Coordinates of C-alpha atoms in Angstrom, one line a residue:
X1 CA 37.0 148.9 91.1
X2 CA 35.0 150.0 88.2
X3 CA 36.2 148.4 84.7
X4 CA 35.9 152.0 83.0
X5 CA 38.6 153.1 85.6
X6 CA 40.9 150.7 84.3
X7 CA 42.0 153.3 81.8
X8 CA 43.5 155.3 84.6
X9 CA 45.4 153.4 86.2
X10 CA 49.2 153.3 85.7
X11 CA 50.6 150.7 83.5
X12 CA 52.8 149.3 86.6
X13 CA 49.4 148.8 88.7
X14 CA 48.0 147.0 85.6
X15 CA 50.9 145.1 85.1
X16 CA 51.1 143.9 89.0
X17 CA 47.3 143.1 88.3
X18 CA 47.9 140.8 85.3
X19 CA 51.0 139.0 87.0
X20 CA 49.2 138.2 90.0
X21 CA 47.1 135.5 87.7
X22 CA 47.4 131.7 89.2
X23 CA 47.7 130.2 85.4
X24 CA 47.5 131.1 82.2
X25 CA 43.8 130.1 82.0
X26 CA 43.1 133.0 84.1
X27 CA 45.5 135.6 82.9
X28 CA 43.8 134.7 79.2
X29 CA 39.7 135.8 80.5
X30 CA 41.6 138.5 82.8
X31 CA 43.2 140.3 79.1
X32 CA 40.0 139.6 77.3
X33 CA 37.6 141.7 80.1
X34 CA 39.3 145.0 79.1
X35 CA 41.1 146.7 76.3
X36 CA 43.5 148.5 78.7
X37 CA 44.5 144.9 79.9
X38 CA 44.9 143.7 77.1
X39 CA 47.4 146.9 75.9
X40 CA 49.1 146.0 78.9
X41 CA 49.7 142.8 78.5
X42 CA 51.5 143.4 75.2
X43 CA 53.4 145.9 76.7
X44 CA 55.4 143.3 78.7
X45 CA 54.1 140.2 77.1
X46 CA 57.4 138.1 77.9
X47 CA 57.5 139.0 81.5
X48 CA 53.8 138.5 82.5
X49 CA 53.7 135.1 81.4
X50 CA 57.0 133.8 82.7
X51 CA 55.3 135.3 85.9
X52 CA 52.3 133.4 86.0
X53 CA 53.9 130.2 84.5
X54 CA 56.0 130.3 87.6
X55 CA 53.0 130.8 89.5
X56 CA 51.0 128.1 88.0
X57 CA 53.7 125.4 88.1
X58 CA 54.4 126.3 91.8
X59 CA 57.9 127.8 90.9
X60 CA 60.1 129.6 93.4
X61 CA 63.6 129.6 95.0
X62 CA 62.9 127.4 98.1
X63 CA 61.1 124.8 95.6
X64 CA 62.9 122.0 94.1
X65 CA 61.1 120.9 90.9
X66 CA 61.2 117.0 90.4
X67 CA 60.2 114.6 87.0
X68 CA 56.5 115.4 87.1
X69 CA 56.2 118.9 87.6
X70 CA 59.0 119.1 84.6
X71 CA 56.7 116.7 82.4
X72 CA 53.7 118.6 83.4
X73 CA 55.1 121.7 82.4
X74 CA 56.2 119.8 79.2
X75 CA 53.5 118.4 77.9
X76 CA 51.2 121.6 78.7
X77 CA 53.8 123.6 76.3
X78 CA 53.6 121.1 74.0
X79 CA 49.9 121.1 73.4
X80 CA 49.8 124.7 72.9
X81 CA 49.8 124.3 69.2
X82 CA 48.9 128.0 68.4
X83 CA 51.6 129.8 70.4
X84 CA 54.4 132.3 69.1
X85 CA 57.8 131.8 69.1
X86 CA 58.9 134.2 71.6
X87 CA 55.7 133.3 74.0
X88 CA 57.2 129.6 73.7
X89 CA 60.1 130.9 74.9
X90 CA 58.9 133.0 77.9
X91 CA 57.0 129.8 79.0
X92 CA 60.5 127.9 79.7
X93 CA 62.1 130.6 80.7
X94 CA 59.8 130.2 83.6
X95 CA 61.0 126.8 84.6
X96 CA 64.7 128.0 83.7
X97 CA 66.2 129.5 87.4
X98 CA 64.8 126.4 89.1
X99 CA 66.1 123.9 86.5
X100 CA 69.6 125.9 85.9
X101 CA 70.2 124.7 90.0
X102 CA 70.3 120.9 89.4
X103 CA 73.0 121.2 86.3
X104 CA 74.6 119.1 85.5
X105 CA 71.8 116.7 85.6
X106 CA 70.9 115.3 82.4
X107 CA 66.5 116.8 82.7
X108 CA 68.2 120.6 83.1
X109 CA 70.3 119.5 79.5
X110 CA 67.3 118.6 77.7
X111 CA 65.3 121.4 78.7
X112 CA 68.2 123.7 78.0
X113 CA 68.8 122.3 74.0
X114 CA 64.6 123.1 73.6
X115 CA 65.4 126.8 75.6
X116 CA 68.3 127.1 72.9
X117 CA 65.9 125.9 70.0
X118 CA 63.2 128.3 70.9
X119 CA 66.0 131.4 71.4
X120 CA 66.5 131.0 67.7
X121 CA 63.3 130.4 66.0
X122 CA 62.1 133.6 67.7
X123 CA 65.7 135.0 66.7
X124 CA 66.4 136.5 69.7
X125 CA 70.0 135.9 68.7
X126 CA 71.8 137.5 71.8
X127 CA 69.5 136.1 74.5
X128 CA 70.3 132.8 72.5
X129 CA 74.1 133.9 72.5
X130 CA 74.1 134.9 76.1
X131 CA 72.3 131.4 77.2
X132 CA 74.5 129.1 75.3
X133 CA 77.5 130.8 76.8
X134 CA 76.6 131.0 80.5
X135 CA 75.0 127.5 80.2
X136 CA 77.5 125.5 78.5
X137 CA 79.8 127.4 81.1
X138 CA 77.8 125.8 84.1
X139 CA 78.1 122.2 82.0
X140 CA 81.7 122.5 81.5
X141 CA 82.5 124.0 85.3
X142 CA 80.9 120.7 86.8
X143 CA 83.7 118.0 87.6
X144 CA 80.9 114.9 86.3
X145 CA 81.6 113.3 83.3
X146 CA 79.4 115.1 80.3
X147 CA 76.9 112.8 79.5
X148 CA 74.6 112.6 76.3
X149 CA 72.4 115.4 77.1
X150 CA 75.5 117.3 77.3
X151 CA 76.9 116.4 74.5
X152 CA 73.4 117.1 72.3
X153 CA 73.3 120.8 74.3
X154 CA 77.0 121.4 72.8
X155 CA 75.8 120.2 69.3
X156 CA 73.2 123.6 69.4
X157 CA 75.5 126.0 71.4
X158 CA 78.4 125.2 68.2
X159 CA 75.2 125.5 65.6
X160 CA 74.3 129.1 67.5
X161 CA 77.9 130.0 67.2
X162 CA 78.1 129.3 63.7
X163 CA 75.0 130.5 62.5
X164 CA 76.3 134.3 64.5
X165 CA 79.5 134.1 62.1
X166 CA 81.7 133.2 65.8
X167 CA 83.5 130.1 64.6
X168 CA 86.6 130.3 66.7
X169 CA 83.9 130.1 69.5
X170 CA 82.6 127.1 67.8
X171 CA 86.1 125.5 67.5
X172 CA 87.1 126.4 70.9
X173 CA 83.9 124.6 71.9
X174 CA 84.2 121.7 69.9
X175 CA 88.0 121.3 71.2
X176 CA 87.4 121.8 74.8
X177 CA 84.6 119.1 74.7
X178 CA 86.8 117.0 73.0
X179 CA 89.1 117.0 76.1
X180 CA 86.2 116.3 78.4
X181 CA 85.3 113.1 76.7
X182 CA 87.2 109.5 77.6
X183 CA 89.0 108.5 74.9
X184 CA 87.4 104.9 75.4
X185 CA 84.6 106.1 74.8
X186 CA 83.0 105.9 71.1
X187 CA 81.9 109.3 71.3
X188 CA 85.5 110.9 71.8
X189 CA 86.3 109.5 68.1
X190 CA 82.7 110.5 66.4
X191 CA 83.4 114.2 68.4
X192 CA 87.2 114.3 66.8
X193 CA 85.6 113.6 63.4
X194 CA 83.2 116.5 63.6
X195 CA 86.1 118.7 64.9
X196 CA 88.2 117.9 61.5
X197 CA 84.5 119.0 59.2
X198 CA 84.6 122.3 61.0
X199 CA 88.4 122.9 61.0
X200 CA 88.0 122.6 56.8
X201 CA 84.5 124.1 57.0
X202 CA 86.2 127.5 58.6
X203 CA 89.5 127.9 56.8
X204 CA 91.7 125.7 59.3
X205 CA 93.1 123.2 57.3
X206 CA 96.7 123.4 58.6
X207 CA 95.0 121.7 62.0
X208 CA 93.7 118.7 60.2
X209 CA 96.5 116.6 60.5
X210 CA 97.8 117.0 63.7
X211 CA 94.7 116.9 64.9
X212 CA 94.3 113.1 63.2
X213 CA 98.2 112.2 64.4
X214 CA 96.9 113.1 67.9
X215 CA 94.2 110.9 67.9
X216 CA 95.7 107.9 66.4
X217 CA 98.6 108.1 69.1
X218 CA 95.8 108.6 71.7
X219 CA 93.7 105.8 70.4
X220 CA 97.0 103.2 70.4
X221 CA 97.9 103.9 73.5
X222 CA 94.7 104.0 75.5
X223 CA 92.8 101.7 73.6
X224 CA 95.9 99.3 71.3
X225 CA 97.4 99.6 68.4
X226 CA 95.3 96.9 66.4
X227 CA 92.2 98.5 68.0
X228 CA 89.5 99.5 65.2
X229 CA 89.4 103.0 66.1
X230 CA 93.0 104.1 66.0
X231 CA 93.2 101.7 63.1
X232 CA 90.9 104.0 61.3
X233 CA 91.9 106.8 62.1
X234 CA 95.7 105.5 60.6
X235 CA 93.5 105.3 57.7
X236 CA 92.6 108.6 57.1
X237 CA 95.9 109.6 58.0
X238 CA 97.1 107.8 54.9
X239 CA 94.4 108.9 52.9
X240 CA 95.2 112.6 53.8
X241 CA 98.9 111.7 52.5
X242 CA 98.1 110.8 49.4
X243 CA 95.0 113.1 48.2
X244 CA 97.7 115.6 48.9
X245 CA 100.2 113.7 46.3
X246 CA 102.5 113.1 49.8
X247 CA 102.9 109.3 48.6
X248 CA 106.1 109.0 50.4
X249 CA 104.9 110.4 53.8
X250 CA 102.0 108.1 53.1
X251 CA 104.2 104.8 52.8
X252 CA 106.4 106.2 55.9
X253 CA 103.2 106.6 58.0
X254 CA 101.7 103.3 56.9
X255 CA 105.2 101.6 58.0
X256 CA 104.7 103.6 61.5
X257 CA 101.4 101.9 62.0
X258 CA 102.5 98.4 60.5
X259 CA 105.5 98.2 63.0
X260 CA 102.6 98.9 66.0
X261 CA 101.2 96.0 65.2
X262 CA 101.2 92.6 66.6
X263 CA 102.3 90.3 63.9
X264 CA 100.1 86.9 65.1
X265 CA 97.2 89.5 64.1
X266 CA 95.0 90.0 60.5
X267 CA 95.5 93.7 60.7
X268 CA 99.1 93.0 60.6
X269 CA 98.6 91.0 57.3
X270 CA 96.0 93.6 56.1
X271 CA 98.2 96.3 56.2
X272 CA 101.5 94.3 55.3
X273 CA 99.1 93.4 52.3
X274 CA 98.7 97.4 51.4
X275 CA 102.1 98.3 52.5
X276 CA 103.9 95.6 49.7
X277 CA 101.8 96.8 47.1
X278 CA 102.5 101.1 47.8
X279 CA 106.4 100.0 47.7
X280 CA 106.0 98.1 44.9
X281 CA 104.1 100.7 42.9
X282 CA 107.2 103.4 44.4
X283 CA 109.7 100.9 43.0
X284 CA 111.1 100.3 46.4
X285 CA 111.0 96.6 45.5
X286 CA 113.6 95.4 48.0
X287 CA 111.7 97.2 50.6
X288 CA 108.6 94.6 49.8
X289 CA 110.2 91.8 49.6
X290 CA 111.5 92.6 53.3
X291 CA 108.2 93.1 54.3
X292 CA 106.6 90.0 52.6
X293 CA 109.3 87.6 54.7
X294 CA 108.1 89.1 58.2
X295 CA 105.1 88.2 57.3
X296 CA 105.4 84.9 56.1
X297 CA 107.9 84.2 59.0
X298 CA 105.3 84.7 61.2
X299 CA 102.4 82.6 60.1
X300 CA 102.2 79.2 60.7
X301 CA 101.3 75.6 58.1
X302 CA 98.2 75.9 60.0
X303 CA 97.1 79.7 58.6
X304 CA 94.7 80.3 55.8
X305 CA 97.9 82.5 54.0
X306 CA 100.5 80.4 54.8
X307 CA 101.1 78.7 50.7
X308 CA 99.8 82.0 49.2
X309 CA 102.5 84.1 50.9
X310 CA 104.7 81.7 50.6
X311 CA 104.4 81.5 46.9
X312 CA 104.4 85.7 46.9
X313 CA 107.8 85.7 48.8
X314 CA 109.3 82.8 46.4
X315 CA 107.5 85.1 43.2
X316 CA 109.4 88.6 44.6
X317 CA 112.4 86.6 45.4
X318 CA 112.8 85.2 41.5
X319 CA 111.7 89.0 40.5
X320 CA 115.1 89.9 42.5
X321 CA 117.4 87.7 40.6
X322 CA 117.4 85.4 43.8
X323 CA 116.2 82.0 42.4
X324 CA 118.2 79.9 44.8
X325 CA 115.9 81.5 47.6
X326 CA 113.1 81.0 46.0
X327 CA 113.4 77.1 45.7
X328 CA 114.5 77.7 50.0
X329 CA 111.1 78.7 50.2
X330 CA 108.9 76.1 48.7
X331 CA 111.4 74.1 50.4
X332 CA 110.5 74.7 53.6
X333 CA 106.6 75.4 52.8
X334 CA 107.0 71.3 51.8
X335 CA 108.9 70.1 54.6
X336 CA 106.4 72.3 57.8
X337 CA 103.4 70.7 55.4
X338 CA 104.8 67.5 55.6
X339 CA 105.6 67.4 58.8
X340 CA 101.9 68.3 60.1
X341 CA 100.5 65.2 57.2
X342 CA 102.5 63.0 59.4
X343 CA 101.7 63.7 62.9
X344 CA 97.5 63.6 60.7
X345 CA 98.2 60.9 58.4
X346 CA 94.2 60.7 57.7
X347 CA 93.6 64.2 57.5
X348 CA 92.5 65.0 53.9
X349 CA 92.9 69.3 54.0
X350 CA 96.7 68.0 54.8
X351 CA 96.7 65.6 51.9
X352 CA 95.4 68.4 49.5
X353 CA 97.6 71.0 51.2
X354 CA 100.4 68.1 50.6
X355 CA 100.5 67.7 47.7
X356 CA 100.0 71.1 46.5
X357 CA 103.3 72.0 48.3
X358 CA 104.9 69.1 46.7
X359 CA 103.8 70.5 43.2
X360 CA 104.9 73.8 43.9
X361 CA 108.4 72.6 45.1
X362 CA 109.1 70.5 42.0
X363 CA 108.0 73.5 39.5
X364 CA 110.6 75.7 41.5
X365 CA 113.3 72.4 40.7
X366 CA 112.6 72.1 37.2
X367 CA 113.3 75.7 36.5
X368 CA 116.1 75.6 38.7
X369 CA 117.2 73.0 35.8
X370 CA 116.8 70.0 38.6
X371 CA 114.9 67.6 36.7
X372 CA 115.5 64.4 38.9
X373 CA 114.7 66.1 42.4
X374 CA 111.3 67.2 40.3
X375 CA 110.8 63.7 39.2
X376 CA 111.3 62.0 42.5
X377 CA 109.1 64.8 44.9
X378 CA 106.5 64.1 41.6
X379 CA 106.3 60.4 42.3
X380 CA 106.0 61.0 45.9
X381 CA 103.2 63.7 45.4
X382 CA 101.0 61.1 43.2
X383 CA 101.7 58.4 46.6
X384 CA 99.4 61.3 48.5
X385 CA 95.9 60.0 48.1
X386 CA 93.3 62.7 48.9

């Protein structure tokens, strides 16, 4: 055929011509040989070389694609430095119908969130929409567990939403992923966080807190109680509570989560710690000094706490016009103390801890106006050599 006959063909013939090209090498000398080529190349720029991208990475539907014809194709996109955006995305488009097969395998995810990338740097908003959709569709039909390439795909489909002005599609995303995950799983907490930024993000505050009550019941019962995770997320409860000015719903929340707690544990200290001092600073001082014995009836001589609750309870007990209990206290803080110094006579943290309970106990006598019971325990205390 004659190149100045080129000009009369029909732009289908030419088009047929160009997309028969084996790679892109060829189809690049085969638009440079004539203007009319070259014309209709642009004409349908998007479609010849998804064509011949198929062609040269051996594409079609009988063809499985494995690792190395996907890294291939890759790295060859990669390198091509000067391309558009929308030729970028005609170049994995190509790979897209053999790939969009093997979902939900994670190489089909990957290639997917870099599909969805280049959709919208060449803003070609509603191909972008109409991917994301049909995609994340195929993702979420599968009955496999999602996986992190999943989870990194449904990141970009909620940023496409949001960036088209669809947030209840990016919510309704966000929450139906969140009942895919495990709730074992560190990612079900880190996805439940994000959900709460874009419920205050788009208006929806009123779903903030029983979205965080659902998770915190989730979390202790699939995971405990004294579990960090559902721990924090009791947290932020309270927090919520009392940015709000809810102080009372705060206290009554914290006492929720305290009473979950095992009591042989430091969180139940920790938070017995914070509960005594938001009843305190409500003035519900009875309602401490409850909590400060359950506490102190439940550690042991051995415990790091056990004198400096002990000497808390016997403080809030004075503060309640109950001196008599007070002196109970130190009372029996002397008598466990003494008890373990005799079954470890030689031990010297006994001595020390001793005769600091001794000390204590005769303080408590004198004001108690028993002078010769503080005498006598004195006497005894100075008999401790440490």
């Amino acid at each position: 055929m004659a190149t100045a006959n080129l000009h009369t063909l029909d732009s289908d013939i030419l088009f047929g011509l160009l997309a028969t090209s084996t790679d892109l090498v060829s189809l690049r000398c085969l638009i440079l040989s004539h203007r009319a080529l070259y014309h209709a190349f642009n004409d349908s720029r998007r479609l010849i070389l998804r064509t011949v991208f198929k062609t040269q990475n051996n594409v079609h539907p009988l063809r499985r694609l494995n690792e190395r014809d996907i890294t291939a194709a890759e790295k060859y996109i990669n390198r091509l430095t000067s391309i558009n955006a929308i030729d970028r995305v005609a170049l994995r488009e190509a790979l897209w119908p053999a790939l969009e097969r093997t979902i939900p395998a994670k190489t089909p995810s990957k290639w997917a969130t870099t599909l969805l990338a280049c959709y919208n740097k060449a803003e070609l908003r509603d191909d972008a929409l109409s991917f994301a959709k049909r995609t994340m569709g195929l993702i979420l039909a599968s009955p496999q567990p999602l996986h992190t390439e999943h989870r990194i795909f449904a990141r970009a489909v909620i940023r496409t939403y949001m960036a088209a002005k669809m947030p209840d599609e990016a919510i309704e995303l966000e929450e139906t992923i969140l009942r895919h995950l495990a709730p074992r799983s560190p990612d079900h907490s880190i996805w439940a966080k994000q959900l709460l930024v874009t419920y205050q993000d788009t208006g929806h505050a009123e779903k903030i807190l029983p979205l965080q009550l659902a998770s915190w019941e989730l979390y202790r019962q699939s995971v405990g109680s004294g579990s960090e995770v559902a721990l924090d997320w009791a947290r932020s409860i309270t927090r919520g509570y009392q940015l709000k000015g809810e102080h009372e719903k705060a206290i009554e929340f914290h006492q929720t989560v305290w009473n979950c707690l095992d009591p042989t544990t430091q969180q139940y200290v920790a938070w017995s710690r914070q509960l005594i001092h938001w009843l305190q600073k409500s003035n519900q001082h009875g309602e401490a000094l409850v909590v400060t014995e359950q506490v102190w009836h439940h550690l042991q001589p051995n415990a790091r706490g056990y004198r400096p609750w002990a000497a808390q309870l016997a403080d809030q007990y004075e503060a309640a016009g109950r001196p008599e209990m007070a002196v109970a206290v130190s009372e029996a803080v002397w008598a466990e103390v003494l008890a373990c110094l005799t079954r470890f006579p030689n031990d010297a943290s006994w001595k020390y801890q001793a005769r600091g309970a001794g000390l204590k106990l005769a303080r408590a006598y004198r004001l108690n106006q028993r002078g010769d019971e503080a005498t006598a325990l004195e006497a005894k205390c100075r008999e401790i050599s440490i």
